Each structure stands twice: as C-alpha cells, then as structure tokens.
PDB file of C-alpha atoms in Angstrom:
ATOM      1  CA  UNK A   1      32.854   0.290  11.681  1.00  0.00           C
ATOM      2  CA  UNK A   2      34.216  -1.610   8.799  1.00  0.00           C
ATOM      3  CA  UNK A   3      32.235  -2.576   5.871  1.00  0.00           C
ATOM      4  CA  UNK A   4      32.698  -4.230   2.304  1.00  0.00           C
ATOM      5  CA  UNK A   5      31.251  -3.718  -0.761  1.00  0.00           C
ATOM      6  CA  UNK A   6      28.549  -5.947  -1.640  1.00  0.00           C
ATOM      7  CA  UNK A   7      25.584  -5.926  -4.379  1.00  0.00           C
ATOM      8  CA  UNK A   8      21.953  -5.366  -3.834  1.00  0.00           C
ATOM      9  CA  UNK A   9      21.494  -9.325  -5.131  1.00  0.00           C
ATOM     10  CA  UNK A  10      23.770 -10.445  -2.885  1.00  0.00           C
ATOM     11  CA  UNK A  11      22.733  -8.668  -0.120  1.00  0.00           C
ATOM     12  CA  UNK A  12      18.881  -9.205  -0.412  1.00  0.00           C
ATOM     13  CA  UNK A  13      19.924 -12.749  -0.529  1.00  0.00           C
ATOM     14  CA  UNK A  14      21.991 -13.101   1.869  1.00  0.00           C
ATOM     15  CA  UNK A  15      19.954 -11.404   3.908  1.00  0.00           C
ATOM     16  CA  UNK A  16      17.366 -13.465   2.995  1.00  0.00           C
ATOM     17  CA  UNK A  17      18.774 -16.840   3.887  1.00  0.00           C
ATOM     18  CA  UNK A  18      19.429 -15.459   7.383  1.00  0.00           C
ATOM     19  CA  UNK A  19      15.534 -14.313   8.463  1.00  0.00           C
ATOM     20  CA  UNK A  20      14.588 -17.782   6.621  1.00  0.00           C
ATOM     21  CA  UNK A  21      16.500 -19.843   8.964  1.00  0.00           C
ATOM     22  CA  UNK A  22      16.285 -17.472  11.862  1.00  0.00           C
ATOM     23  CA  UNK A  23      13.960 -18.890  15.011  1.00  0.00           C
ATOM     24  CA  UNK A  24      11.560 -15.924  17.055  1.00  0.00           C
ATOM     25  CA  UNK A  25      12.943 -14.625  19.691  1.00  0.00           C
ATOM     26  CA  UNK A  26       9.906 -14.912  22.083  1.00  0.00           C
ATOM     27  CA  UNK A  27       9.725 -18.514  20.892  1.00  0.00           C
ATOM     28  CA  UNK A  28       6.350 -17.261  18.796  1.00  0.00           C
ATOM     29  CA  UNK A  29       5.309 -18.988  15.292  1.00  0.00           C
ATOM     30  CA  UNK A  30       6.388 -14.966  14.025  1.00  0.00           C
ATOM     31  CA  UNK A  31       9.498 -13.318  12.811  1.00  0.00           C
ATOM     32  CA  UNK A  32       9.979  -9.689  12.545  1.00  0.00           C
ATOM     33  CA  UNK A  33      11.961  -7.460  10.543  1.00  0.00           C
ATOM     34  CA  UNK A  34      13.044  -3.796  10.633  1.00  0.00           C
ATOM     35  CA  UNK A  35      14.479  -2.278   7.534  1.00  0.00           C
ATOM     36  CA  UNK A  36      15.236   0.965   9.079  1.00  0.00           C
ATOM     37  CA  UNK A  37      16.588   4.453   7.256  1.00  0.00           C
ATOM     38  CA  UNK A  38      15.495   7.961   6.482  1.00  0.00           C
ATOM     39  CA  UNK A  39      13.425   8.281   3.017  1.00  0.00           C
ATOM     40  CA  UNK A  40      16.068   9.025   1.028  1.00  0.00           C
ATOM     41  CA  UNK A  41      17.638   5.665   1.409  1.00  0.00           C
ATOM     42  CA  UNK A  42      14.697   4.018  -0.028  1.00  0.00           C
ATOM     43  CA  UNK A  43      13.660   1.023   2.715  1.00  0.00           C
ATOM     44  CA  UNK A  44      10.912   0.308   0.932  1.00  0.00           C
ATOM     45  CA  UNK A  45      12.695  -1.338  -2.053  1.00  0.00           C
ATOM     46  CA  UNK A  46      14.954  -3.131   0.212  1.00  0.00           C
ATOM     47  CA  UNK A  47      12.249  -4.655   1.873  1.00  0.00           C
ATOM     48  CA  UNK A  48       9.924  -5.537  -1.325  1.00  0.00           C
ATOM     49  CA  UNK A  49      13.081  -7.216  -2.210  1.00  0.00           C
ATOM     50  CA  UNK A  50      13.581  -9.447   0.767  1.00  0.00           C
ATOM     51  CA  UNK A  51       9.780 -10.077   0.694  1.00  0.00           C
ATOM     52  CA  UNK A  52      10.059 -11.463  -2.517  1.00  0.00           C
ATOM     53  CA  UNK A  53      13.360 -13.626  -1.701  1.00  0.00           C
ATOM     54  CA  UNK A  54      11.639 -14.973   1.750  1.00  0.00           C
ATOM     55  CA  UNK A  55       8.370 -16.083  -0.742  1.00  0.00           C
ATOM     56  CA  UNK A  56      10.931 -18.019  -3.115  1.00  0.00           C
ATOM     57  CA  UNK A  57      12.095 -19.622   0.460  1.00  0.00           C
ATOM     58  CA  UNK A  58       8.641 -20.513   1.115  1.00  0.00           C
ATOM     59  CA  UNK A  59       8.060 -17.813   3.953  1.00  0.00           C
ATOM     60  CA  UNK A  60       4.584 -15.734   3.454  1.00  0.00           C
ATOM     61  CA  UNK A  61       5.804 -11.723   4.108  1.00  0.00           C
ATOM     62  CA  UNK A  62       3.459  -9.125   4.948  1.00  0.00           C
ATOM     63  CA  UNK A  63       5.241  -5.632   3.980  1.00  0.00           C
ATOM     64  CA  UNK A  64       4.181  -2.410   6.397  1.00  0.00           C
ATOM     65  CA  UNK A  65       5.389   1.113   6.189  1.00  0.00           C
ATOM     66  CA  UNK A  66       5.304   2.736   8.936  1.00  0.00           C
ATOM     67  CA  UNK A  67       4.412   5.785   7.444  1.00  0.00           C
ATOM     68  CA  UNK A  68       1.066   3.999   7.499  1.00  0.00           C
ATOM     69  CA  UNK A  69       0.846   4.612  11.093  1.00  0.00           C
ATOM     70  CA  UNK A  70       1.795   8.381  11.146  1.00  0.00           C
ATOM     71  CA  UNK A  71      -0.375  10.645  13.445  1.00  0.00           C
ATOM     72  CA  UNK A  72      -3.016  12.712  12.025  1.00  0.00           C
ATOM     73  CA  UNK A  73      -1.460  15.994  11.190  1.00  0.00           C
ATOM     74  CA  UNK A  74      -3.600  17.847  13.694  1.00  0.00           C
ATOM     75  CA  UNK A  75      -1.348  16.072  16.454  1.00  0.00           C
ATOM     76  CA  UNK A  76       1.402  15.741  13.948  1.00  0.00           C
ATOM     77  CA  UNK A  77       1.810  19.446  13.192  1.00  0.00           C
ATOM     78  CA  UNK A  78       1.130  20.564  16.736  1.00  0.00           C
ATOM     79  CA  UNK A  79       3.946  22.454  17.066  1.00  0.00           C
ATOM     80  CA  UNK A  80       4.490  23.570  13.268  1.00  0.00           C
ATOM     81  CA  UNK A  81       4.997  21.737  10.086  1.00  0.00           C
ATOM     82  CA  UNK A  82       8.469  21.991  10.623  1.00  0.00           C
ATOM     83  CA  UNK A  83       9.311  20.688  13.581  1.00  0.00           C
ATOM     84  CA  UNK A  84      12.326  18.440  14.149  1.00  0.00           C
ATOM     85  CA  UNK A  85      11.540  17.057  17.535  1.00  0.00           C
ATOM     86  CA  UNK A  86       8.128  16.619  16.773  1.00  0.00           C
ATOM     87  CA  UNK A  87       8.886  14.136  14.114  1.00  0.00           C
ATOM     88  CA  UNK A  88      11.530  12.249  15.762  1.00  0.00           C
ATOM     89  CA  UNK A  89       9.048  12.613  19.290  1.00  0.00           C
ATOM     90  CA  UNK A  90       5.753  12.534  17.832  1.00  0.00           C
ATOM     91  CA  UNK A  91       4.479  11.777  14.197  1.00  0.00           C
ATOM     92  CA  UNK A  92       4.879   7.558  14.528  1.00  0.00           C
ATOM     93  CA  UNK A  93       1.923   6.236  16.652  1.00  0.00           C
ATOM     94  CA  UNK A  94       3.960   3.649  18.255  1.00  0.00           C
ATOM     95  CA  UNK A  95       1.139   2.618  20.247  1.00  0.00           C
ATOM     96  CA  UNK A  96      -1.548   2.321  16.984  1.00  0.00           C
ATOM     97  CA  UNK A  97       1.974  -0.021  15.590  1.00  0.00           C
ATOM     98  CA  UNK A  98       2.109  -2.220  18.902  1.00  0.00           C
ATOM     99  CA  UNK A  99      -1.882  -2.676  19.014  1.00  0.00           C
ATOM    100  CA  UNK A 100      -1.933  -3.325  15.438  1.00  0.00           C
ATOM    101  CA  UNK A 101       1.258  -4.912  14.571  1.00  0.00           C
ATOM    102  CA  UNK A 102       2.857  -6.488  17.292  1.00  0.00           C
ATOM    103  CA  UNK A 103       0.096  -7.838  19.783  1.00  0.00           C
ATOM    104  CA  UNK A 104      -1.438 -10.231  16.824  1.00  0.00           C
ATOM    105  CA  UNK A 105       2.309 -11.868  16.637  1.00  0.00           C
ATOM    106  CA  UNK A 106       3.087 -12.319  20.053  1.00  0.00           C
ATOM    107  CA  UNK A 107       3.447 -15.955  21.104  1.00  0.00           C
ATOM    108  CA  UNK A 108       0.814 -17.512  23.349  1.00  0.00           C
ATOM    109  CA  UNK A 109      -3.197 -18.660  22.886  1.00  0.00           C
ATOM    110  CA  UNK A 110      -4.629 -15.402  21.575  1.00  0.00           C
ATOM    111  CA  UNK A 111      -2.201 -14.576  18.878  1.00  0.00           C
ATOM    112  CA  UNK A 112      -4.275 -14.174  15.687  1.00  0.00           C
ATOM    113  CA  UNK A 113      -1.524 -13.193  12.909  1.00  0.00           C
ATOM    114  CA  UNK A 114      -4.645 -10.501  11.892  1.00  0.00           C
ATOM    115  CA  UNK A 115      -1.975  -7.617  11.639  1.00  0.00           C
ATOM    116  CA  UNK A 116      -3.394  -4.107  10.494  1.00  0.00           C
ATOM    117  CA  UNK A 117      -1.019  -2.990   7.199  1.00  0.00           C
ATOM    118  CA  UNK A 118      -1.865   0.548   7.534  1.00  0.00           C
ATOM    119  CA  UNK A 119      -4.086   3.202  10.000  1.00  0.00           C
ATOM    120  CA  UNK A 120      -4.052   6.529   8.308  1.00  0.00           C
ATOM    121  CA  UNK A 121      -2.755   8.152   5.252  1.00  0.00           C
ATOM    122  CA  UNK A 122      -0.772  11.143   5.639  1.00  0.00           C
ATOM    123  CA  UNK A 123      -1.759  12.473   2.177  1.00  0.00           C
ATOM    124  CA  UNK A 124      -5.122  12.747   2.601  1.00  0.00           C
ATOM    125  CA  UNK A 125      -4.726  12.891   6.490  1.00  0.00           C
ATOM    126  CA  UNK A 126      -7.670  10.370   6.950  1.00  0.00           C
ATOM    127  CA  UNK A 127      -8.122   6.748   8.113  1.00  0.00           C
ATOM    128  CA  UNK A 128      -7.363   4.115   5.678  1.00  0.00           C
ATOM    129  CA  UNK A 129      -9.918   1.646   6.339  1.00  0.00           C
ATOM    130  CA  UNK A 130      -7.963  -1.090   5.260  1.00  0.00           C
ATOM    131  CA  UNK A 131      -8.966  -4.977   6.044  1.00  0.00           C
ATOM    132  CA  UNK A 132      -6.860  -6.854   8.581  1.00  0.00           C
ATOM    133  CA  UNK A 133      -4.128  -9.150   6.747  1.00  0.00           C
ATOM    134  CA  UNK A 134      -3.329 -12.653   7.771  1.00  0.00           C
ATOM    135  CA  UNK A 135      -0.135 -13.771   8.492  1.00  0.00           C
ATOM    136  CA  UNK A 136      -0.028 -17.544   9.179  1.00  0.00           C
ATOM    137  CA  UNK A 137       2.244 -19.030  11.702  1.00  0.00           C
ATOM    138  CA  UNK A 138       5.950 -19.411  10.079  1.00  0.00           C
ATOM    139  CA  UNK A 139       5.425 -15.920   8.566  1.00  0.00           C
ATOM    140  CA  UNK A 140       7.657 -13.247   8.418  1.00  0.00           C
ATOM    141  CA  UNK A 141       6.579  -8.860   8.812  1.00  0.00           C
ATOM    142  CA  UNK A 142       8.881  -6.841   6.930  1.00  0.00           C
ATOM    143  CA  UNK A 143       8.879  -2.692   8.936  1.00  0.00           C
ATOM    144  CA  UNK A 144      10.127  -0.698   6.942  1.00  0.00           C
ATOM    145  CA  UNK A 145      10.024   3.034   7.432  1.00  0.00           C
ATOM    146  CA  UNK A 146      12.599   5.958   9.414  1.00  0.00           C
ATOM    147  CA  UNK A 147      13.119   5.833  13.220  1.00  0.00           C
ATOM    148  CA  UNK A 148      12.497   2.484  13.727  1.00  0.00           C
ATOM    149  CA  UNK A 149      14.743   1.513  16.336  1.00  0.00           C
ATOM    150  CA  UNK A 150      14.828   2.493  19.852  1.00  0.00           C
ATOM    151  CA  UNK A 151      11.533   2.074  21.044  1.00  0.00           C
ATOM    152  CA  UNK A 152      12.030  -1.551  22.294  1.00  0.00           C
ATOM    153  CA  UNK A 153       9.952  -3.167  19.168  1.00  0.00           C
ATOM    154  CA  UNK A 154      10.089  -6.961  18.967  1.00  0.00           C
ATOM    155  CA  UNK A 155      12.564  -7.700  15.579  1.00  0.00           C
ATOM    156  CA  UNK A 156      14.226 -10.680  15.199  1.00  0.00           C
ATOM    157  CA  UNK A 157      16.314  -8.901  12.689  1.00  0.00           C
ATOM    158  CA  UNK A 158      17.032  -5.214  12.308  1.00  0.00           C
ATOM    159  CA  UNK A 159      19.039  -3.583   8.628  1.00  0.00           C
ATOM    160  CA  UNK A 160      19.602   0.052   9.111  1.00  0.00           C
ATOM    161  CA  UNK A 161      19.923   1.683   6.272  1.00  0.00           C
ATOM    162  CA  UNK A 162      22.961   4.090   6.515  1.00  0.00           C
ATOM    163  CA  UNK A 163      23.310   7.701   5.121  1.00  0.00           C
ATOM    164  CA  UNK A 164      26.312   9.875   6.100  1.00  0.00           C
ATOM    165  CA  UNK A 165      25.338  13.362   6.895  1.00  0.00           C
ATOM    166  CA  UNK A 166      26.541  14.417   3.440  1.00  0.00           C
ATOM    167  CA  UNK A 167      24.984  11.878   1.435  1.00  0.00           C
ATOM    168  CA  UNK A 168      21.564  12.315   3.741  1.00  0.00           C
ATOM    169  CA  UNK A 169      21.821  16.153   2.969  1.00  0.00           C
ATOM    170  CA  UNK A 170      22.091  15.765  -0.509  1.00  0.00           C
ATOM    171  CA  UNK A 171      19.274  12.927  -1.418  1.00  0.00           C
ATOM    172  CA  UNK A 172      16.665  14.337   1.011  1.00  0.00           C
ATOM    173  CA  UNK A 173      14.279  16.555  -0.853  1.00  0.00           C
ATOM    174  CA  UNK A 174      14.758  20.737  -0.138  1.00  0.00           C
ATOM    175  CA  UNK A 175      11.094  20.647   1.452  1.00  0.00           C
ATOM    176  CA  UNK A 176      11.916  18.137   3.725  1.00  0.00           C
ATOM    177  CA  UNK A 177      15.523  19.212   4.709  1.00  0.00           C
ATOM    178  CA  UNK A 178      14.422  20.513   7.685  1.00  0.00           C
ATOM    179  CA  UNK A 179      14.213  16.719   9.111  1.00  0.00           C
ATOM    180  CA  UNK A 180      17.764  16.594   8.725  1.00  0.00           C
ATOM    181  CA  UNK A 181      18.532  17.750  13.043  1.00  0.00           C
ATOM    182  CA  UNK A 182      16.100  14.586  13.578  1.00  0.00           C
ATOM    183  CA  UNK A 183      18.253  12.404  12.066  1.00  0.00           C
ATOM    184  CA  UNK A 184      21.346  13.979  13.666  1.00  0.00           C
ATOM    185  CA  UNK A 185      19.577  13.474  16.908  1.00  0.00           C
ATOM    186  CA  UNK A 186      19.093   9.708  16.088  1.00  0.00           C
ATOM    187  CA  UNK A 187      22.085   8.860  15.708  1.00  0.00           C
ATOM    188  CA  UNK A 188      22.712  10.571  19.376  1.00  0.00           C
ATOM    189  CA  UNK A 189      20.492   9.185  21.015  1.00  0.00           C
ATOM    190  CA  UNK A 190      20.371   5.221  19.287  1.00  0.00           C
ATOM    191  CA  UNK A 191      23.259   5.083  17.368  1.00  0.00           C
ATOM    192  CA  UNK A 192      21.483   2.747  14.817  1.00  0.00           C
ATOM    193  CA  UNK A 193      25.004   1.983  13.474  1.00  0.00           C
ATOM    194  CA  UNK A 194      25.587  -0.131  16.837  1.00  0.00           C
ATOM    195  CA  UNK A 195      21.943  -1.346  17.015  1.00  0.00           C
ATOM    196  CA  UNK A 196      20.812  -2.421  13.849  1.00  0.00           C
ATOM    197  CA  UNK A 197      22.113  -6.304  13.198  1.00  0.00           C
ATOM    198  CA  UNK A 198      22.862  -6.012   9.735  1.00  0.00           C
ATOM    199  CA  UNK A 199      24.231  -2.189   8.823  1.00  0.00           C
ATOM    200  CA  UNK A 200      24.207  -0.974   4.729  1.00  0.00           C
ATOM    201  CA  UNK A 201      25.745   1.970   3.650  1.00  0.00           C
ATOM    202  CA  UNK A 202      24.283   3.855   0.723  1.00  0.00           C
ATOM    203  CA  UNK A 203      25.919   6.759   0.122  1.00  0.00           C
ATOM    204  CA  UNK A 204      26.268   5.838  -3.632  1.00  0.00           C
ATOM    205  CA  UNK A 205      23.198   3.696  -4.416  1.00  0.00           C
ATOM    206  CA  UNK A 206      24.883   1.901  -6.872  1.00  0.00           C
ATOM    207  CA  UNK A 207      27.327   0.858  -5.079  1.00  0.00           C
ATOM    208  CA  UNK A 208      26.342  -0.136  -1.139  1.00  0.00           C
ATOM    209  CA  UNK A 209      28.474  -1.565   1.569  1.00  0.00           C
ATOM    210  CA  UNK A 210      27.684  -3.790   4.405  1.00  0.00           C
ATOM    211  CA  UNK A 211      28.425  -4.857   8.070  1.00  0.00           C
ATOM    212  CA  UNK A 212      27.000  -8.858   7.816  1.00  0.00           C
ATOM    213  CA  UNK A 213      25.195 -10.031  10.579  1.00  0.00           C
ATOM    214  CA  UNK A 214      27.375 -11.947  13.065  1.00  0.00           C
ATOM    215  CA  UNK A 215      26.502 -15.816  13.138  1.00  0.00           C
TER     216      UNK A 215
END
C-alpha cells in the first residue's frame, strides 16, 4: 500500500472537504463517518478535528465513541477480563449502536435524526442516561472508536487509523497489551487497510502518512 506524508491540518481538511461534498449512500438527508483504530492511535482527536472542520463548512456533527456502547462488564468479562476474542466478539453492542445510532438516520418517513450519543459507561459499568441528540437533515455522525469495520455499518466514509504491530505494541498501555491478538485477528479477518476509504498511518504521531480517498 503506498502512502505519503501528509500533516494533521492537511489531512483533517482534506478530509473534511470530501464528507462535506459527499452525497448518502442510501440517498438519506444523513452522512456517516467511521474513524476507526485501536486506542492508542487516538480516533477521538481525529474526529473532534473533522467535527470542527465540517461546522466551519456549515455541516452540524454529532461525535460518538463507541466505547459508549460497550457491554456491561458482567457480559463483557464473561469469559475473563482478559479475553482477546471476547473483545473483538463481544464487548461492542452492535445491536444497542444500530437501534440507537443508525435506525434514526436511515432514509424514509420515520427517520427522526434523535441519535443516542452514549448507553453505558464502562467506568462505572452503569447506564448513562444521557438525552437523545438531534441531528438535523444535512448532518454528519462522526464513529469513532476500535473495531469499527466489518459489521456491515452504514458509513459513507470510513479513515482507519493504522498502527503497525510494532508501533501498536509499543503505544498500547502494559494493562491492556493483552488486546494486542485482537487486533492481529482484525486485520485477518477485515483487513481494514483494504476496507477503510481513506487509510492514515501513525506510527510516529508527528509525522502521519496517508492513502487519499480515490475520487
């Protein structure tokens, strides 16, 4: 896969200007966005940024993590704390994130752009309790969160964020190394690389490297 060095600036921007002029797939008054990678590769900065350059476009952005719609732990932790199949299988509620998320934006007379930003909170393991948001029709939901891809979500636009195994090693805490055969097993089984539309490596932070979207 060949890539070229680009800045964060650019990249949000660019990045930007494609979602902005980018029409749903499922013809809907909704887009939706994916910025996909393990914690260590820090999604949710990318995607705070590209909220903020779709507002200065005129686009209202609703931000979720997905780590908002983790499992209690009781169903979490079935099988142990530290279980790497259970977390690539098992901690994201994907149904909670298509009842919640998805349903309101889907085209058609009883879409409601009411999308729920978060269900439970893994901290404290109980439900948030947080108020619907409303998304109005042109607006834009910004996923961001690990594992994303490959369970036949609606995006319009999908930006993996890339970690060799090295660099992935390195950045992720010790307590949560043993997530690292999940992430091995991702790139088995999805191979985000060939997925995602737009593909950024960070290996060094400071100095990423893209795969642009094709036009």
């Amino acid at each position: 896969m060949r890539l070229e060095a680009i800045t964060w600036e650019r990249l949000t921007d660019a990045t930007a200007d494609r979602i902005a002029g980018l029409t749903a797939a499922d013809g809907g008054p909704w887009l939706r966005v994916a910025v996909d990678g393990a914690p260590a590769a820090g999604t949710g900065r990318l995607a705070g940024a590209l909220a903020e350059g779709l507002r200065l476009r005129g686009r209202p952005v609703l931000v979720v993590a997905a780590a908002g719609f983790w499992r209690p732990a009781s169903l979490r932790l079935e099988f142990g704390r530290y279980d790497p199949d259970a977390y690539y299988d098992q901690w994201l509620d994907t149904g909670a994130l298509w009842r919640e998320v998805f349903a309101p934006l889907e085209p058609g007379v009883d879409a409601t752009g009411r999308v729920l930003p978060d269900l439970w909170d893994p901290v404290s393991d109980r439900a948030t309790r947080s108020p619907y948001a409303e998304l109005p029709p042109g607006g834009v939901l910004v996923l961001h969160g690990a594992l994303l891809l490959g369970h036949w979500f609606p995006f319009d636009l999908s930006v993996h964020l890339r970690l060799s195994p090295g660099a992935l090693a390195r950045r992720t805490d010790q307590g949560e190394r043993w997530t690292l055969p999940a992430y091995a097993r991702y790139e088995d089984e999805v191979r985000p690389d060939e997925t995602a539309d737009v593909v950024v490596r960070v290996d060094d932070p400071r100095h990423p490297a893209w795969r642009r979207p094709e036009a």
